[in-house]
Amino acid sequence: MLRDANPRELDQIVVENVLAFDEGFWVRLAARIDLCKSDDDKAWFSQLDFFFKDYEELAENVMNIVDRLVHKTDEKIEQSTDVLKAIISPVMHEGENATWPPRDPEALKLMEKEISNREKEGQLDEGFLSEVNAQLRQAKQDGDKPGLQAMLQKVLQLFASNFLQKRSYAYKGGEVIVPESFLESVIKAPENEWNKLLLDGLTVGKGNVSPEEFYAVIKKRIERVLIRTEGGSYQQRILVEYLKEIQARAEEVVKVLQGPTI
């Protein structure tokens, strides 16, 4: 397959196997490279000299593609890191450990604005989300950076909120769908305001949306996310987790207001 591929096809085959981590592909390639570099083997198969030249050139081409891919990946990681630094810069202070919540209430608004601007520029892609998740995972493993962990989680929350606000399902046929409208008000709100919104909006509190109606529109929104996003992507996972966080908070509020069941 590799020998018969043209340059464009060769690039695609190598990239697909790198991304899929096809162990067999790399074992076969390593075997070809070792075979081509062995003087003893070349002498043994001297009558097939054209064979070695062909594979030697092929192996070199493949490794050049891998080198370019690695270089491109390194560049992308650096770009994603720079974007993340810009987003959290309003709450970071030089020479200090990350703290949360920020001392300046305006800092969170600046983070939200930066995320909105970066999203419009197309910079909050899978590479960016992968970088945030990697740093969040490292912060959890370290266990001694709760401020950084909370900050990175907030970045993901703000990303999800900003993304989910782009499409509204609160109106149909000129009429307001109250449960959908209520869900969208929670999606837009800062996480520390969810409790009050839920108390004011659900029927167990002061509102007119039943918990069952609220859970139903959350389920429907999750289904829409699953349909409209790439399966297994960071984007899909983060959006679904955000909606599930809202439902979990609603369930907590309902449980407290209804009291223990007998």
Coordinates of C-alpha atoms in Angstrom, one line a residue:
M1 CA 0.0 0.0 0.0
L2 CA 2.8 2.4 0.9
R3 CA 4.9 1.7 -2.2
D4 CA 2.0 2.3 -4.5
A5 CA 0.8 5.5 -2.9
N6 CA 1.4 8.9 -4.4
P7 CA 2.9 11.7 -2.2
R8 CA -0.5 13.0 -1.2
E9 CA -1.8 9.5 -0.4
L10 CA 1.4 8.7 1.5
D11 CA 0.9 11.7 3.7
Q12 CA -2.6 10.7 4.5
I13 CA -1.7 7.1 5.3
V14 CA 1.1 8.1 7.7
V15 CA -1.1 10.7 9.5
E16 CA -4.0 8.2 9.9
N17 CA -1.7 5.6 11.3
V18 CA 0.0 8.0 13.7
L19 CA -3.3 9.2 15.0
A20 CA -4.7 5.7 15.2
F21 CA -1.5 4.5 16.9
D22 CA -1.5 1.5 14.6
E23 CA 1.2 -0.6 16.3
G24 CA 1.4 -3.0 13.3
F25 CA 2.1 -0.2 10.9
W26 CA 5.1 1.0 12.9
V27 CA 6.5 -2.5 13.6
R28 CA 6.4 -3.1 9.8
L29 CA 8.0 0.2 9.1
A30 CA 10.7 -0.4 11.7
A31 CA 11.4 -3.8 10.2
R32 CA 11.8 -2.2 6.7
I33 CA 14.1 0.4 8.0
D34 CA 16.3 -2.1 9.9
L35 CA 16.4 -4.3 6.8
C36 CA 17.5 -1.4 4.6
K37 CA 20.3 -0.3 7.0
S38 CA 21.8 -3.8 7.5
D39 CA 24.9 -4.3 5.3
D40 CA 24.8 -8.0 5.9
D41 CA 21.2 -8.2 4.7
K42 CA 21.9 -6.0 1.8
A43 CA 24.7 -8.3 0.7
W44 CA 22.5 -11.4 1.2
F45 CA 19.9 -9.9 -1.0
S46 CA 22.2 -8.2 -3.4
Q47 CA 20.3 -9.6 -6.4
L48 CA 17.3 -7.5 -5.1
D49 CA 19.2 -4.2 -4.9
F50 CA 16.3 -2.4 -6.4
F51 CA 14.1 -3.7 -3.6
F52 CA 16.3 -2.1 -0.9
K53 CA 16.6 1.2 -2.7
D54 CA 12.9 1.3 -3.1
Y55 CA 12.2 0.7 0.6
E56 CA 15.0 2.9 1.8
E57 CA 13.5 5.8 -0.1
L58 CA 10.0 4.9 1.1
A59 CA 11.1 4.7 4.7
E60 CA 12.9 8.0 4.5
N61 CA 9.8 9.7 3.0
V62 CA 7.6 8.2 5.8
M63 CA 9.9 9.4 8.5
N64 CA 10.1 12.9 7.0
I65 CA 6.3 13.0 7.1
V66 CA 6.4 11.9 10.8
D67 CA 9.0 14.6 11.5
R68 CA 6.7 17.3 9.9
L69 CA 3.7 15.9 11.9
V70 CA 5.6 16.1 15.2
H71 CA 6.8 19.6 14.4
K72 CA 3.3 20.7 13.5
T73 CA 1.9 19.1 16.7
D74 CA 4.5 20.9 18.8
E75 CA 3.6 24.2 17.2
K76 CA -0.1 23.5 17.8
I77 CA 0.6 22.7 21.5
E78 CA 2.5 26.0 21.9
Q79 CA -0.3 27.9 20.3
S80 CA -3.0 26.3 22.5
T81 CA -0.9 27.0 25.6
D82 CA -0.6 30.7 24.6
V83 CA -4.4 30.9 24.1
L84 CA -4.9 29.4 27.5
K85 CA -2.5 31.8 29.1
A86 CA -4.3 34.7 27.6
I87 CA -7.7 33.5 28.9
I88 CA -6.5 33.0 32.5
S89 CA -4.2 36.0 32.6
P90 CA -6.8 38.2 34.3
V91 CA -6.8 35.9 37.3
M92 CA -3.1 35.1 37.4
H93 CA -0.6 37.2 39.3
E94 CA 3.1 37.0 38.7
G95 CA 5.0 35.2 41.4
E96 CA 1.9 33.9 43.1
N97 CA 0.2 30.5 43.0
A98 CA -3.1 30.3 41.2
T99 CA -6.0 31.2 43.6
W100 CA -9.7 30.7 43.1
P101 CA -12.1 32.5 43.2
P102 CA -10.3 35.5 41.9
R103 CA -9.9 38.5 44.2
D104 CA -11.1 40.9 41.6
P105 CA -14.7 40.2 40.5
E106 CA -14.1 41.8 37.2
A107 CA -11.4 39.2 36.4
L108 CA -14.1 36.6 35.6
K109 CA -15.8 38.9 33.2
L110 CA -12.5 39.5 31.4
M111 CA -12.0 35.7 31.1
E112 CA -15.5 35.4 29.6
K113 CA -14.7 38.1 27.1
E114 CA -11.4 36.5 26.2
I115 CA -13.1 33.2 25.6
S116 CA -15.8 34.7 23.4
N117 CA -13.2 36.6 21.3
R118 CA -11.0 33.5 20.9
E119 CA -14.0 31.4 20.0
K120 CA -14.9 33.9 17.3
E121 CA -11.3 33.6 15.9
G122 CA -11.6 29.8 15.8
Q123 CA -8.9 29.2 18.4
L124 CA -10.9 27.1 20.8
D125 CA -10.6 23.9 18.8
E126 CA -9.8 20.3 19.8
G127 CA -6.1 21.2 20.3
F128 CA -7.0 23.9 22.8
L129 CA -9.5 21.7 24.7
S130 CA -6.9 18.9 24.7
E131 CA -4.3 21.2 26.3
V132 CA -6.8 22.4 29.0
N133 CA -7.7 18.8 29.8
A134 CA -4.1 17.8 29.9
Q135 CA -3.2 20.5 32.4
L136 CA -6.3 19.9 34.4
R137 CA -5.4 16.2 34.7
Q138 CA -1.9 17.1 35.8
A139 CA -3.2 19.5 38.4
K140 CA -5.5 16.8 39.8
Q141 CA -2.6 14.3 39.9
D142 CA -0.3 16.8 41.7
G143 CA -3.0 17.4 44.3
D144 CA -1.4 20.6 45.6
K145 CA -2.8 23.1 43.2
P146 CA -6.5 23.4 44.0
G147 CA -6.6 27.0 42.7
L148 CA -5.2 26.0 39.3
Q149 CA -7.6 23.0 39.1
A150 CA -10.6 25.2 39.8
M151 CA -9.4 27.8 37.3
L152 CA -9.1 25.3 34.5
Q153 CA -12.5 23.8 35.3
K154 CA -13.9 27.3 35.0
V155 CA -12.3 27.7 31.6
L156 CA -14.1 24.6 30.4
Q157 CA -17.4 25.8 32.0
L158 CA -17.1 29.1 30.2
F159 CA -16.3 27.4 27.0
A160 CA -19.4 25.2 27.3
S161 CA -21.6 28.1 28.3
N162 CA -20.4 30.2 25.4
F163 CA -20.8 27.5 22.9
L164 CA -24.3 26.4 24.0
Q165 CA -25.6 29.9 23.9
K166 CA -25.0 30.1 20.1
R167 CA -28.2 28.2 19.4
S168 CA -31.6 28.8 21.0
Y169 CA -34.5 26.4 21.2
A170 CA -36.6 28.6 23.4
Y171 CA -39.0 29.7 20.6
K172 CA -41.2 27.6 18.4
G173 CA -44.0 28.9 16.1
G174 CA -43.7 32.3 17.7
E175 CA -44.3 30.9 21.2
V176 CA -41.9 30.7 24.1
I177 CA -41.1 27.1 25.3
V178 CA -40.8 27.9 29.0
P179 CA -38.6 24.9 30.1
E180 CA -36.2 25.5 27.2
S181 CA -36.0 29.2 28.0
F182 CA -35.4 28.5 31.6
L183 CA -32.6 26.0 30.7
E184 CA -30.9 28.7 28.5
S185 CA -31.0 31.2 31.4
V186 CA -29.1 28.7 33.5
I187 CA -26.7 27.9 30.8
K188 CA -25.8 31.6 30.4
A189 CA -25.5 32.2 34.1
P190 CA -22.3 31.9 36.2
E191 CA -22.1 28.6 38.1
N192 CA -22.3 30.4 41.4
E193 CA -25.8 31.8 40.5
W194 CA -27.3 28.4 39.5
N195 CA -28.8 27.8 43.0
K196 CA -30.8 31.0 43.0
L197 CA -32.0 30.6 39.4
L198 CA -33.1 27.0 40.2
L199 CA -34.9 28.1 43.3
D200 CA -36.7 30.9 41.5
G201 CA -37.5 28.8 38.4
L202 CA -38.5 25.3 39.5
T203 CA -41.9 24.5 40.9
V204 CA -40.4 23.2 44.1
G205 CA -39.3 26.8 44.7
K206 CA -40.9 29.9 43.3
G207 CA -41.1 29.0 39.6
N208 CA -43.4 27.3 37.1
V209 CA -41.1 24.7 35.6
S210 CA -41.4 21.2 37.1
P211 CA -38.2 19.2 37.7
E212 CA -39.4 16.6 35.3
E213 CA -39.8 19.2 32.5
F214 CA -36.4 20.6 33.3
Y215 CA -34.7 17.2 33.2
A216 CA -36.5 16.5 29.9
V217 CA -35.2 19.5 28.1
I218 CA -31.7 18.8 29.5
K219 CA -31.9 15.3 28.1
K220 CA -33.1 16.7 24.7
R221 CA -30.2 19.2 24.7
I222 CA -27.7 16.5 25.4
E223 CA -29.1 14.5 22.5
R224 CA -28.7 17.5 20.2
V225 CA -25.1 17.9 21.3
L226 CA -24.4 14.3 20.5
I227 CA -25.9 14.6 17.1
R228 CA -24.2 17.9 16.2
T229 CA -20.7 17.2 17.5
E230 CA -18.0 14.7 16.6
G231 CA -18.3 11.5 18.6
G232 CA -15.6 11.1 21.2
S233 CA -14.3 14.6 20.8
Y234 CA -13.3 16.8 23.7
Q235 CA -15.9 19.3 22.6
Q236 CA -18.7 16.8 22.9
R237 CA -17.5 15.5 26.2
I238 CA -17.2 19.0 27.7
L239 CA -20.6 20.2 26.5
V240 CA -22.4 17.0 27.8
E241 CA -20.6 17.2 31.2
Y242 CA -21.7 20.9 31.5
L243 CA -25.3 20.0 30.9
K244 CA -25.1 17.1 33.3
E245 CA -23.6 19.4 35.9
I246 CA -26.7 21.6 35.6
Q247 CA -29.0 18.6 36.1
A248 CA -27.0 17.4 39.1
R249 CA -27.3 20.8 40.7
A250 CA -31.0 20.9 40.0
E251 CA -31.4 17.5 41.6
E252 CA -29.6 18.7 44.7
V253 CA -31.8 21.7 45.0
V254 CA -34.9 19.6 44.5
K255 CA -33.8 17.1 47.1
V256 CA -33.1 19.8 49.7
L257 CA -36.5 21.6 49.1
Q258 CA -38.6 18.4 49.0
G259 CA -36.9 17.0 52.1
P260 CA -36.1 13.4 52.8
T261 CA -38.5 10.8 51.3
I262 CA -40.0 8.1 53.5

